[in-house]
mmCIF file of C-alpha atoms in Angstrom:
data_model
loop_
_atom_site.group_PDB
_atom_site.id
_atom_site.type_symbol
_atom_site.label_atom_id
_atom_site.label_comp_id
_atom_site.label_asym_id
_atom_site.label_seq_id
_atom_site.Cartn_x
_atom_site.Cartn_y
_atom_site.Cartn_z
ATOM 1 C CA MET A 1 -7.554 -2.276 43.022
ATOM 2 C CA ALA A 2 -9.164 -3.321 39.852
ATOM 3 C CA ASP A 3 -7.213 -0.854 37.868
ATOM 4 C CA THR A 4 -3.999 -2.608 38.552
ATOM 5 C CA ASP A 5 -5.103 -5.918 37.389
ATOM 6 C CA THR A 6 -3.720 -7.279 34.131
ATOM 7 C CA LEU A 7 -5.982 -8.050 31.210
ATOM 8 C CA SER A 8 -4.749 -11.441 30.020
ATOM 9 C CA LEU A 9 -5.979 -12.521 26.573
ATOM 10 C CA VAL A 10 -5.359 -15.733 24.729
ATOM 11 C CA LEU A 11 -6.069 -15.221 21.074
ATOM 12 C CA PHE A 12 -6.729 -18.496 19.310
ATOM 13 C CA SER A 13 -9.081 -17.497 16.478
ATOM 14 C CA GLY A 14 -7.607 -15.742 13.425
ATOM 15 C CA THR A 15 -10.780 -14.291 11.875
ATOM 16 C CA ASP A 16 -10.860 -10.508 11.509
ATOM 17 C CA ASP A 17 -13.979 -10.081 13.669
ATOM 18 C CA LYS A 18 -12.450 -11.752 16.677
ATOM 19 C CA LEU A 19 -9.101 -10.106 16.232
ATOM 20 C CA ASN A 20 -10.870 -6.734 15.893
ATOM 21 C CA ALA A 21 -12.908 -7.374 19.134
ATOM 22 C CA ALA A 22 -9.673 -8.386 20.876
ATOM 23 C CA ALA A 23 -7.905 -5.220 19.691
ATOM 24 C CA VAL A 24 -10.724 -3.083 20.857
ATOM 25 C CA LEU A 25 -10.562 -4.707 24.390
ATOM 26 C CA THR A 26 -6.936 -4.199 24.335
ATOM 27 C CA ALA A 27 -7.163 -0.538 23.505
ATOM 28 C CA GLY A 28 -9.847 0.079 26.189
ATOM 29 C CA GLY A 29 -7.783 -1.748 28.824
ATOM 30 C CA ALA A 30 -4.592 0.129 27.952
ATOM 31 C CA ALA A 31 -6.490 3.442 27.887
ATOM 32 C CA MET A 32 -7.776 2.730 31.415
ATOM 33 C CA GLY A 33 -4.367 1.897 32.767
ATOM 34 C CA ARG A 34 -4.530 -1.889 32.563
ATOM 35 C CA ARG A 35 -1.440 -3.774 31.617
ATOM 36 C CA VAL A 36 -2.467 -6.080 28.809
ATOM 37 C CA ASN A 37 -0.863 -9.463 28.335
ATOM 38 C CA ILE A 38 -1.578 -11.214 24.965
ATOM 39 C CA PHE A 39 -0.729 -14.815 23.998
ATOM 40 C CA LEU A 40 -1.110 -15.809 20.283
ATOM 41 C CA GLN A 41 -1.845 -19.256 19.502
ATOM 42 C CA TYR A 42 -2.880 -21.207 16.380
ATOM 43 C CA TRP A 43 -4.943 -19.241 13.821
ATOM 44 C CA ALA A 44 -4.421 -15.931 15.689
ATOM 45 C CA LEU A 45 -0.646 -16.371 15.508
ATOM 46 C CA ASP A 46 -0.957 -17.228 11.766
ATOM 47 C CA ALA A 47 -2.891 -13.948 11.236
ATOM 48 C CA PHE A 48 0.084 -12.014 12.631
ATOM 49 C CA ARG A 49 2.470 -13.189 9.853
ATOM 50 C CA THR A 50 3.922 -10.162 8.110
ATOM 51 C CA ASP A 51 3.002 -11.487 4.701
ATOM 52 C CA ARG A 52 -0.758 -11.963 5.530
ATOM 53 C CA ILE A 53 -1.579 -9.559 8.398
ATOM 54 C CA HIS A 54 -3.496 -7.227 6.067
ATOM 55 C CA LYS A 55 -5.130 -9.990 4.093
ATOM 56 C CA ASP A 56 -8.837 -10.881 4.516
ATOM 57 C CA HIS A 57 -9.071 -13.318 7.374
ATOM 58 C CA GLY A 58 -12.795 -13.793 7.083
ATOM 59 C CA VAL A 59 -15.199 -13.911 9.996
ATOM 60 C CA ALA A 60 -16.234 -16.412 12.630
ATOM 61 C CA PRO A 61 -18.673 -19.219 11.821
ATOM 62 C CA GLU A 62 -21.341 -17.715 13.966
ATOM 63 C CA ALA A 63 -21.341 -14.594 11.656
ATOM 64 C CA GLY A 64 -23.393 -16.472 9.050
ATOM 65 C CA PRO A 65 -23.816 -15.485 5.435
ATOM 66 C CA GLU A 66 -24.437 -11.816 6.250
ATOM 67 C CA GLY A 67 -21.687 -11.410 8.730
ATOM 68 C CA HIS A 68 -18.691 -10.738 6.433
ATOM 69 C CA GLY A 69 -20.536 -7.904 4.703
ATOM 70 C CA VAL A 70 -21.327 -6.264 8.062
ATOM 71 C CA LEU A 71 -17.672 -6.041 8.917
ATOM 72 C CA GLN A 72 -16.600 -4.853 5.536
ATOM 73 C CA ARG A 73 -19.263 -2.207 5.356
ATOM 74 C CA HIS A 74 -18.403 -0.845 8.728
ATOM 75 C CA GLY A 75 -14.839 -0.257 7.595
ATOM 76 C CA GLY A 76 -12.983 1.518 10.413
ATOM 77 C CA GLN A 77 -9.453 0.795 11.537
ATOM 78 C CA HIS A 78 -7.775 -2.536 10.950
ATOM 79 C CA TRP A 79 -7.196 -4.478 14.157
ATOM 80 C CA SER A 80 -3.438 -4.270 13.719
ATOM 81 C CA GLU A 81 -3.604 -0.454 13.746
ATOM 82 C CA ILE A 82 -5.770 -0.489 16.937
ATOM 83 C CA LEU A 83 -3.204 -2.773 18.627
ATOM 84 C CA GLY A 84 -0.430 -0.464 17.527
ATOM 85 C CA GLN A 85 -2.190 2.536 19.129
ATOM 86 C CA ALA A 86 -2.797 0.532 22.302
ATOM 87 C CA LYS A 87 0.806 -0.274 22.437
ATOM 88 C CA GLY A 88 1.553 3.489 21.991
ATOM 89 C CA ILE A 89 -0.518 4.474 25.082
ATOM 90 C CA GLY A 90 -0.077 1.698 27.509
ATOM 91 C CA GLU A 91 1.844 -1.425 28.576
ATOM 92 C CA VAL A 92 0.732 -4.059 26.028
ATOM 93 C CA GLY A 93 2.814 -7.233 25.573
ATOM 94 C CA ILE A 94 2.127 -9.523 22.623
ATOM 95 C CA HIS A 95 3.760 -12.919 22.878
ATOM 96 C CA ALA A 96 3.822 -15.705 20.277
ATOM 97 C CA CYS A 97 3.239 -19.337 21.575
ATOM 98 C CA SER A 98 6.306 -21.334 20.870
ATOM 99 C CA LEU A 99 4.327 -24.511 20.240
ATOM 100 C CA SER A 100 2.236 -22.837 17.564
ATOM 101 C CA MET A 101 5.337 -21.322 15.972
ATOM 102 C CA GLU A 102 6.822 -24.769 15.694
ATOM 103 C CA MET A 103 3.641 -26.232 14.385
ATOM 104 C CA PHE A 104 3.539 -23.638 11.597
ATOM 105 C CA GLY A 105 7.181 -23.771 10.952
ATOM 106 C CA ILE A 106 7.683 -19.964 11.417
ATOM 107 C CA THR A 107 10.231 -17.880 13.140
ATOM 108 C CA LYS A 108 10.041 -14.527 14.927
ATOM 109 C CA ASP A 109 11.229 -12.808 11.631
ATOM 110 C CA ASP A 110 8.008 -14.047 9.936
ATOM 111 C CA LEU A 111 5.811 -12.127 12.339
ATOM 112 C CA ASP A 112 4.690 -8.452 12.363
ATOM 113 C CA PRO A 113 6.820 -6.225 14.721
ATOM 114 C CA LEU A 114 3.601 -5.904 16.914
ATOM 115 C CA VAL A 115 4.666 -9.268 18.331
ATOM 116 C CA ASP A 116 7.192 -8.634 21.036
ATOM 117 C CA ASP A 117 8.592 -12.162 21.543
ATOM 118 C CA VAL A 118 8.174 -15.852 21.417
ATOM 119 C CA GLU A 119 7.573 -17.612 24.730
ATOM 120 C CA GLY A 120 6.270 -20.820 26.285
ATOM 121 C CA VAL A 121 2.886 -21.030 28.045
ATOM 122 C CA ALA A 122 4.410 -21.130 31.524
ATOM 123 C CA SER A 123 6.137 -17.750 30.758
ATOM 124 C CA PHE A 124 2.824 -16.316 29.655
ATOM 125 C CA PHE A 125 1.335 -17.300 33.100
ATOM 126 C CA LEU A 126 4.250 -15.440 34.832
ATOM 127 C CA GLU A 127 2.421 -12.157 33.933
ATOM 128 C CA VAL A 128 -1.099 -13.452 34.578
ATOM 129 C CA ASP A 129 -2.563 -12.191 37.869
ATOM 130 C CA GLY A 130 -6.351 -12.857 37.285
ATOM 131 C CA PRO A 131 -8.680 -14.429 34.826
ATOM 132 C CA VAL A 132 -7.560 -15.387 31.375
ATOM 133 C CA THR A 133 -9.858 -14.619 28.533
ATOM 134 C CA PHE A 134 -9.773 -17.010 25.478
ATOM 135 C CA ILE A 135 -10.879 -15.562 22.159
ATOM 136 C CA MET B 1 -21.191 29.100 25.157
ATOM 137 C CA THR B 2 -17.592 28.860 26.031
ATOM 138 C CA THR B 3 -14.822 31.461 26.471
ATOM 139 C CA THR B 4 -12.136 28.717 26.594
ATOM 140 C CA GLU B 5 -9.479 29.078 23.884
ATOM 141 C CA VAL B 6 -9.055 25.725 22.029
ATOM 142 C CA SER B 7 -5.380 24.836 21.378
ATOM 143 C CA ARG B 8 -6.148 22.051 19.055
ATOM 144 C CA SER B 9 -9.182 20.635 17.422
ATOM 145 C CA ILE B 10 -9.668 17.048 16.257
ATOM 146 C CA ASP B 11 -12.434 16.006 13.826
ATOM 147 C CA ALA B 12 -12.970 12.329 14.714
ATOM 148 C CA ARG B 13 -16.340 12.217 13.181
ATOM 149 C CA GLY B 14 -17.069 8.966 11.363
ATOM 150 C CA MET B 15 -14.339 7.186 13.254
ATOM 151 C CA PRO B 16 -15.620 4.178 15.161
ATOM 152 C CA CYS B 17 -14.886 3.211 18.816
ATOM 153 C CA PRO B 18 -12.298 3.399 20.161
ATOM 154 C CA GLY B 19 -10.699 5.702 17.460
ATOM 155 C CA PRO B 20 -11.909 9.151 18.863
ATOM 156 C CA LEU B 21 -10.563 8.261 22.414
ATOM 157 C CA MET B 22 -7.282 6.918 21.190
ATOM 158 C CA THR B 23 -6.761 10.085 19.001
ATOM 159 C CA LEU B 24 -7.591 12.251 22.037
ATOM 160 C CA ILE B 25 -5.156 10.310 24.316
ATOM 161 C CA GLY B 26 -2.493 10.899 21.637
ATOM 162 C CA ALA B 27 -3.182 14.552 21.349
ATOM 163 C CA ILE B 28 -3.131 14.989 25.095
ATOM 164 C CA ARG B 29 0.290 13.198 25.341
ATOM 165 C CA GLU B 30 1.685 15.566 22.578
ATOM 166 C CA GLY B 31 0.265 18.668 24.216
ATOM 167 C CA GLN B 32 1.443 20.947 27.048
ATOM 168 C CA VAL B 33 -0.181 21.220 30.484
ATOM 169 C CA GLY B 34 -2.964 23.803 30.162
ATOM 170 C CA ASP B 35 -3.662 23.037 26.514
ATOM 171 C CA VAL B 36 -7.322 22.814 25.628
ATOM 172 C CA ILE B 37 -8.101 20.079 23.077
ATOM 173 C CA GLU B 38 -11.517 19.724 21.323
ATOM 174 C CA VAL B 39 -12.591 16.440 19.871
ATOM 175 C CA LEU B 40 -15.551 15.967 17.614
ATOM 176 C CA SER B 41 -17.043 12.498 17.689
ATOM 177 C CA SER B 42 -20.137 10.863 16.224
ATOM 178 C CA ASP B 43 -19.258 7.607 17.975
ATOM 179 C CA GLU B 44 -21.822 6.688 20.650
ATOM 180 C CA GLY B 45 -19.108 4.927 22.755
ATOM 181 C CA SER B 46 -17.254 8.330 23.148
ATOM 182 C CA ARG B 47 -20.173 9.657 25.280
ATOM 183 C CA THR B 48 -19.124 7.336 28.039
ATOM 184 C CA ASP B 49 -15.606 6.637 27.108
ATOM 185 C CA ILE B 50 -14.113 10.044 26.861
ATOM 186 C CA PRO B 51 -15.458 11.269 30.236
ATOM 187 C CA ALA B 52 -14.378 7.952 31.843
ATOM 188 C CA TRP B 53 -10.805 8.246 30.538
ATOM 189 C CA ILE B 54 -10.677 11.932 31.476
ATOM 190 C CA ASN B 55 -11.648 11.155 34.989
ATOM 191 C CA LYS B 56 -9.243 8.240 35.200
ATOM 192 C CA ALA B 57 -6.260 10.053 33.635
ATOM 193 C CA ALA B 58 -7.060 13.152 35.912
ATOM 194 C CA HIS B 59 -7.542 15.761 33.211
ATOM 195 C CA GLU B 60 -10.430 18.157 33.027
ATOM 196 C CA LEU B 61 -13.547 17.853 30.926
ATOM 197 C CA VAL B 62 -14.328 21.456 30.323
ATOM 198 C CA GLU B 63 -17.660 20.746 28.487
ATOM 199 C CA VAL B 64 -19.520 18.385 26.272
ATOM 200 C CA VAL B 65 -21.747 19.983 23.655
ATOM 201 C CA GLN B 66 -24.243 17.887 21.699
ATOM 202 C CA GLU B 67 -24.388 19.029 18.143
ATOM 203 C CA ASP B 68 -26.418 17.721 15.267
ATOM 204 C CA GLY B 69 -25.237 14.029 14.909
ATOM 205 C CA PHE B 70 -22.111 14.446 16.872
ATOM 206 C CA ALA B 71 -20.689 15.576 20.292
ATOM 207 C CA ARG B 72 -18.003 18.157 21.005
ATOM 208 C CA PHE B 73 -15.798 17.312 23.928
ATOM 209 C CA VAL B 74 -13.563 20.068 25.225
ATOM 210 C CA VAL B 75 -10.714 18.790 27.410
ATOM 211 C CA ARG B 76 -7.945 20.523 29.354
ATOM 212 C CA LYS B 77 -4.654 18.814 29.859
ATOM 213 C CA ALA B 78 -4.198 19.034 33.618
ATOM 214 C CA ARG B 79 -0.872 17.364 34.291
#
């Protein structure tokens, strides 16, 4: 049954457009009964730091000169708020990559409460039962 | 024209996808079985998402009314 499959996302990019797209996918998956398993690495992890989660994280290079304005004009909910709603309606786990934590010199206390725990990559795969999407 | 009595009305117009659906899910969870919840949405995604979720979550879509620039979804909490 497709609806019992876990949506496994690895978030690498820390720009607001990619994080927003990932948050929307998470919300949709959670609404439709999918378990969502998220692993935060590198710049995505950095964006979840409490002191910078609401700062402007810019947009991906492919957005071009116009891209930033498109996102800002559209407004809408912040990706962290969408993730919070998704956690409220479904089973959504957000895990911080221990290697990236070490690289940035941060601890769990530096991260927004949306992040459930810190784990190694093998632990992430314990909950993977299908494809992994890398964003 | 409907004779259904609406228990709660949510104006989600202007809210982008997936906001209207998420708001509806929250309202359904807070409500009692039998409650009728109305959501107004101008988000195009709601046209497919709200009926898809209602079907999946086994609630009842009482009606969808297309108004000027938005749609009105009337949902009964079935369980």
